[in-house]
């Protein structure tokens, strides 16, 4: 996802980090749309929850995009590197201390009436932060949204993943509009990347099925860790 693509465009292809983030964010809209259509067809998306959280999440993405545009590229690199390091550590910790998570039943249920107002307000606030990180750094925000939907709002895991994927596309679209208006998105690059991402996603899904979840998490965390160090090293030179 964006946590890999944005550093890749900057470190390997030499694009400015702001252009990399903006372009990656728009690509997220394309990839999320294809995944969301499948989830919607299967009835896995909890629309009531998405409608509750997405307005503030989109606002967060717009805010994050404006922050990235306003601050120097060097600062953006540092923030991106710190977030990547955090994601790498979290994934590595979960891989080492892996435990099964129940998928739950009743993923078609609406937001449970037993969820307190306090929890709903907390979910809205956390969603704003997830959206801001998405808009700032071009990452999907699923790493925040899925645990939020499961732990705070009580959604089953399948529904949480589907709802998060649906929201990610809308959030990315909101942030992308800001970058598009500022001329930071490379249309030709979006076309090339999107055409490669789609078959890559299919290949990745097939490969992932053959790998143990723990091994997959360790592999991804290693890539994120390396990308973060490369970003920091590029600033030191």
Short mmCIF file of C-alpha atoms in Angstrom, two decimals:
data_model
loop_
_atom_site.label_atom_id
_atom_site.label_comp_id
_atom_site.label_asym_id
_atom_site.label_seq_id
_atom_site.Cartn_x
_atom_site.Cartn_y
_atom_site.Cartn_z
CA UNK A 1 0.00 0.00 0.00
CA UNK A 2 0.91 3.65 0.43
CA UNK A 3 3.35 2.88 3.23
CA UNK A 4 5.54 1.15 0.62
CA UNK A 5 4.71 3.06 -2.59
CA UNK A 6 5.43 6.57 -1.30
CA UNK A 7 8.97 5.73 -0.07
CA UNK A 8 9.56 3.68 -3.23
CA UNK A 9 8.80 6.61 -5.53
CA UNK A 10 11.07 8.89 -3.52
CA UNK A 11 13.99 6.57 -2.81
CA UNK A 12 14.12 4.58 -6.06
CA UNK A 13 12.68 6.91 -8.70
CA UNK A 14 13.75 10.22 -7.18
CA UNK A 15 10.39 11.99 -6.96
CA UNK A 16 9.92 14.71 -4.37
CA UNK A 17 8.31 13.20 -1.29
CA UNK A 18 5.25 15.46 -1.63
CA UNK A 19 4.65 14.32 -5.22
CA UNK A 20 5.13 10.69 -4.13
CA UNK A 21 2.57 11.05 -1.34
CA UNK A 22 0.05 12.87 -3.53
CA UNK A 23 0.34 10.35 -6.37
CA UNK A 24 0.16 7.37 -4.04
CA UNK A 25 -2.95 8.77 -2.39
CA UNK A 26 -4.77 9.02 -5.72
CA UNK A 27 -3.70 5.47 -6.61
CA UNK A 28 -5.26 4.38 -3.32
CA UNK A 29 -8.63 5.60 -4.62
CA UNK A 30 -8.31 3.28 -7.63
CA UNK A 31 -7.25 0.19 -5.69
CA UNK A 32 -9.73 0.76 -2.87
CA UNK A 33 -12.60 1.12 -5.34
CA UNK A 34 -11.97 -2.32 -6.82
CA UNK A 35 -11.75 -3.97 -3.39
CA UNK A 36 -14.76 -2.08 -2.04
CA UNK A 37 -16.97 -3.16 -4.93
CA UNK A 38 -16.40 -6.78 -3.95
CA UNK A 39 -17.07 -6.08 -0.27
CA UNK A 40 -20.24 -4.13 -1.11
CA UNK A 41 -21.49 -6.94 -3.32
CA UNK A 42 -21.01 -9.40 -0.47
CA UNK A 43 -22.74 -7.08 2.01
CA UNK A 44 -19.70 -6.85 4.27
CA UNK A 45 -19.53 -3.04 4.48
CA UNK A 46 -21.24 -1.55 7.54
CA UNK A 47 -22.66 1.58 5.91
CA UNK A 48 -24.03 3.07 9.12
CA UNK A 49 -20.59 3.01 10.71
CA UNK A 50 -18.93 4.34 7.55
CA UNK A 51 -21.38 7.25 7.39
CA UNK A 52 -20.75 8.02 11.06
CA UNK A 53 -16.96 8.15 10.74
CA UNK A 54 -16.18 9.21 7.18
CA UNK A 55 -17.08 12.95 7.38
CA UNK A 56 -14.46 13.61 10.07
CA UNK A 57 -12.03 11.16 8.45
CA UNK A 58 -12.27 13.03 5.14
CA UNK A 59 -11.86 16.33 6.99
CA UNK A 60 -8.73 14.89 8.59
CA UNK A 61 -7.37 13.89 5.16
CA UNK A 62 -7.92 17.40 3.81
CA UNK A 63 -6.23 18.88 6.88
CA UNK A 64 -3.31 16.46 6.55
CA UNK A 65 -2.84 17.30 2.87
CA UNK A 66 -2.67 21.02 3.65
CA UNK A 67 -0.12 20.34 6.41
CA UNK A 68 2.12 18.37 4.04
CA UNK A 69 1.93 21.13 1.43
CA UNK A 70 2.78 23.79 4.02
CA UNK A 71 5.82 22.17 5.65
CA UNK A 72 9.27 21.53 4.08
CA UNK A 73 9.84 18.23 2.25
CA UNK A 74 12.58 17.32 4.73
CA UNK A 75 10.11 17.48 7.61
CA UNK A 76 7.64 15.35 5.64
CA UNK A 77 10.37 12.73 5.17
CA UNK A 78 11.07 12.65 8.90
CA UNK A 79 7.37 12.26 9.77
CA UNK A 80 6.94 9.53 7.15
CA UNK A 81 10.03 7.70 8.43
CA UNK A 82 8.80 7.85 12.04
CA UNK A 83 5.37 6.49 11.07
CA UNK A 84 6.95 3.71 9.00
CA UNK A 85 9.20 2.76 11.93
CA UNK A 86 6.17 2.65 14.21
CA UNK A 87 4.24 0.45 11.76
CA UNK A 88 7.26 -1.85 11.37
CA UNK A 89 7.65 -2.26 15.13
CA UNK A 90 3.92 -2.89 15.65
CA UNK A 91 3.80 -5.48 12.86
CA UNK A 92 6.92 -7.20 14.13
CA UNK A 93 5.55 -7.30 17.67
CA UNK A 94 2.27 -8.77 16.47
CA UNK A 95 4.10 -11.35 14.37
CA UNK A 96 6.23 -12.46 17.31
CA UNK A 97 3.28 -12.47 19.70
CA UNK A 98 0.74 -13.72 17.18
CA UNK A 99 -2.61 -14.91 18.43
CA UNK A 100 -5.79 -15.76 16.62
CA UNK A 101 -8.55 -13.19 16.28
CA UNK A 102 -12.12 -14.32 15.89
CA UNK A 103 -13.82 -13.18 12.73
CA UNK A 104 -17.15 -12.88 14.44
CA UNK A 105 -20.63 -13.26 13.05
CA UNK A 106 -23.32 -10.90 11.95
CA UNK A 107 -21.17 -8.61 9.83
CA UNK A 108 -24.33 -7.25 8.23
CA UNK A 109 -25.45 -5.70 11.51
CA UNK A 110 -25.73 -1.92 11.83
CA UNK A 111 -23.87 -0.01 14.52
CA UNK A 112 -24.89 -1.70 17.75
CA UNK A 113 -27.24 0.39 19.93
CA UNK A 114 -25.29 -0.79 22.98
CA UNK A 115 -22.26 1.27 21.86
CA UNK A 116 -22.16 4.26 24.19
CA UNK A 117 -22.09 7.88 23.02
CA UNK A 118 -18.66 8.24 24.61
CA UNK A 119 -17.28 5.41 22.46
CA UNK A 120 -18.81 6.89 19.32
CA UNK A 121 -17.24 10.28 20.03
CA UNK A 122 -13.89 8.58 20.67
CA UNK A 123 -14.21 6.71 17.37
CA UNK A 124 -14.92 9.95 15.50
CA UNK A 125 -11.87 11.62 17.06
CA UNK A 126 -9.56 8.71 16.25
CA UNK A 127 -10.96 8.63 12.70
CA UNK A 128 -9.94 12.26 12.25
CA UNK A 129 -6.36 11.35 13.23
CA UNK A 130 -6.39 8.36 10.85
CA UNK A 131 -7.62 10.62 8.06
CA UNK A 132 -4.98 13.24 8.82
CA UNK A 133 -2.19 10.65 8.64
CA UNK A 134 -3.64 9.39 5.36
CA UNK A 135 -3.73 12.88 3.85
CA UNK A 136 -0.28 13.77 5.17
CA UNK A 137 1.60 10.63 4.21
CA UNK A 138 -0.42 8.87 1.51
CA UNK A 139 -1.06 5.79 3.65
CA UNK A 140 -4.45 4.14 3.74
CA UNK A 141 -5.03 4.39 7.47
CA UNK A 142 -6.38 0.86 7.73
CA UNK A 143 -3.79 0.09 10.42
CA UNK A 144 -5.72 2.51 12.65
CA UNK A 145 -9.24 2.06 11.31
CA UNK A 146 -9.51 -1.72 11.58
CA UNK A 147 -8.52 -1.90 15.29
CA UNK A 148 -10.78 1.11 15.93
CA UNK A 149 -13.80 -0.59 14.34
CA UNK A 150 -13.16 -3.86 16.16
CA UNK A 151 -12.09 -2.67 19.62
CA UNK A 152 -14.09 0.56 20.03
CA UNK A 153 -17.23 -0.04 17.96
CA UNK A 154 -17.40 -3.82 18.28
CA UNK A 155 -17.55 -4.75 14.59
CA UNK A 156 -16.57 -8.29 13.59
CA UNK A 157 -13.18 -8.49 11.89
CA UNK A 158 -14.53 -9.21 8.39
CA UNK A 159 -16.87 -6.25 8.56
CA UNK A 160 -14.13 -4.02 10.00
CA UNK A 161 -11.75 -4.82 7.13
CA UNK A 162 -14.46 -4.28 4.50
CA UNK A 163 -15.73 -1.05 6.07
CA UNK A 164 -12.18 0.27 6.45
CA UNK A 165 -11.43 -0.48 2.78
CA UNK A 166 -14.59 1.34 1.70
CA UNK A 167 -13.72 4.37 3.84
CA UNK A 168 -10.09 4.45 2.69
CA UNK A 169 -11.15 5.17 -0.90
CA UNK A 170 -13.36 8.09 0.17
CA UNK A 171 -10.69 9.43 2.52
CA UNK A 172 -7.99 9.22 -0.15
CA UNK A 173 -10.26 10.98 -2.65
CA UNK A 174 -10.75 13.89 -0.25
CA UNK A 175 -7.02 14.30 0.35
CA UNK A 176 -6.19 13.82 -3.34
CA UNK A 177 -8.39 16.77 -4.32
CA UNK A 178 -6.16 19.12 -2.31
CA UNK A 179 -2.98 17.80 -3.94
CA UNK A 180 -4.62 17.86 -7.37
CA UNK A 181 -5.58 21.53 -6.99
CA UNK A 182 -2.00 22.32 -5.93
CA UNK A 183 -0.57 20.53 -8.99
CA UNK A 184 1.38 17.92 -7.03
CA UNK A 185 -0.07 14.85 -8.75
CA UNK A 186 1.59 13.33 -11.83
CA UNK A 187 -1.33 12.00 -13.95
CA UNK A 188 0.90 9.82 -16.16
CA UNK A 189 2.50 8.29 -13.08
CA UNK A 190 -0.92 7.51 -11.61
CA UNK A 191 -1.92 5.68 -14.79
CA UNK A 192 1.29 3.63 -14.88
CA UNK A 193 1.15 2.80 -11.17
CA UNK A 194 -2.54 1.91 -11.18
CA UNK A 195 -2.09 -0.44 -14.14
CA UNK A 196 0.68 -2.20 -12.24
CA UNK A 197 -1.01 -2.19 -8.85
CA UNK A 198 -4.11 -4.09 -9.97
CA UNK A 199 -2.36 -7.25 -11.26
CA UNK A 200 0.16 -6.85 -8.45
CA UNK A 201 -2.62 -6.98 -5.90
CA UNK A 202 -3.96 -10.20 -7.42
CA UNK A 203 -0.48 -11.76 -7.45
CA UNK A 204 0.14 -10.56 -3.91
CA UNK A 205 -3.13 -12.05 -2.69
CA UNK A 206 -2.28 -15.42 -4.22
CA UNK A 207 1.22 -15.34 -2.77
CA UNK A 208 -0.06 -14.28 0.64
CA UNK A 209 -2.31 -17.33 0.80
CA UNK A 210 0.74 -19.57 0.52
CA UNK A 211 2.72 -17.77 3.21
CA UNK A 212 2.16 -18.01 6.93
CA UNK A 213 0.68 -14.78 8.38
CA UNK A 214 3.60 -14.47 10.79
CA UNK A 215 6.17 -14.73 7.97
CA UNK A 216 4.22 -12.23 5.87
CA UNK A 217 4.11 -9.74 8.76
CA UNK A 218 7.83 -10.11 9.40
CA UNK A 219 8.59 -9.62 5.71
CA UNK A 220 6.46 -6.48 5.45
CA UNK A 221 7.80 -5.04 8.71
CA UNK A 222 11.36 -5.55 7.43
CA UNK A 223 10.53 -3.66 4.22
CA UNK A 224 8.96 -0.79 6.19
CA UNK A 225 11.93 -0.68 8.57
CA UNK A 226 14.37 -0.53 5.65
CA UNK A 227 12.36 2.21 3.89
CA UNK A 228 12.28 4.30 7.07
CA UNK A 229 16.05 4.03 7.54
CA UNK A 230 16.65 4.92 3.89
CA UNK A 231 14.48 8.03 4.23
CA UNK A 232 16.41 9.15 7.31
CA UNK A 233 19.73 8.33 5.63
CA UNK A 234 18.77 10.45 2.59
CA UNK A 235 18.39 13.44 4.93
CA UNK A 236 21.78 12.87 6.54
CA UNK A 237 23.67 12.97 3.24
#
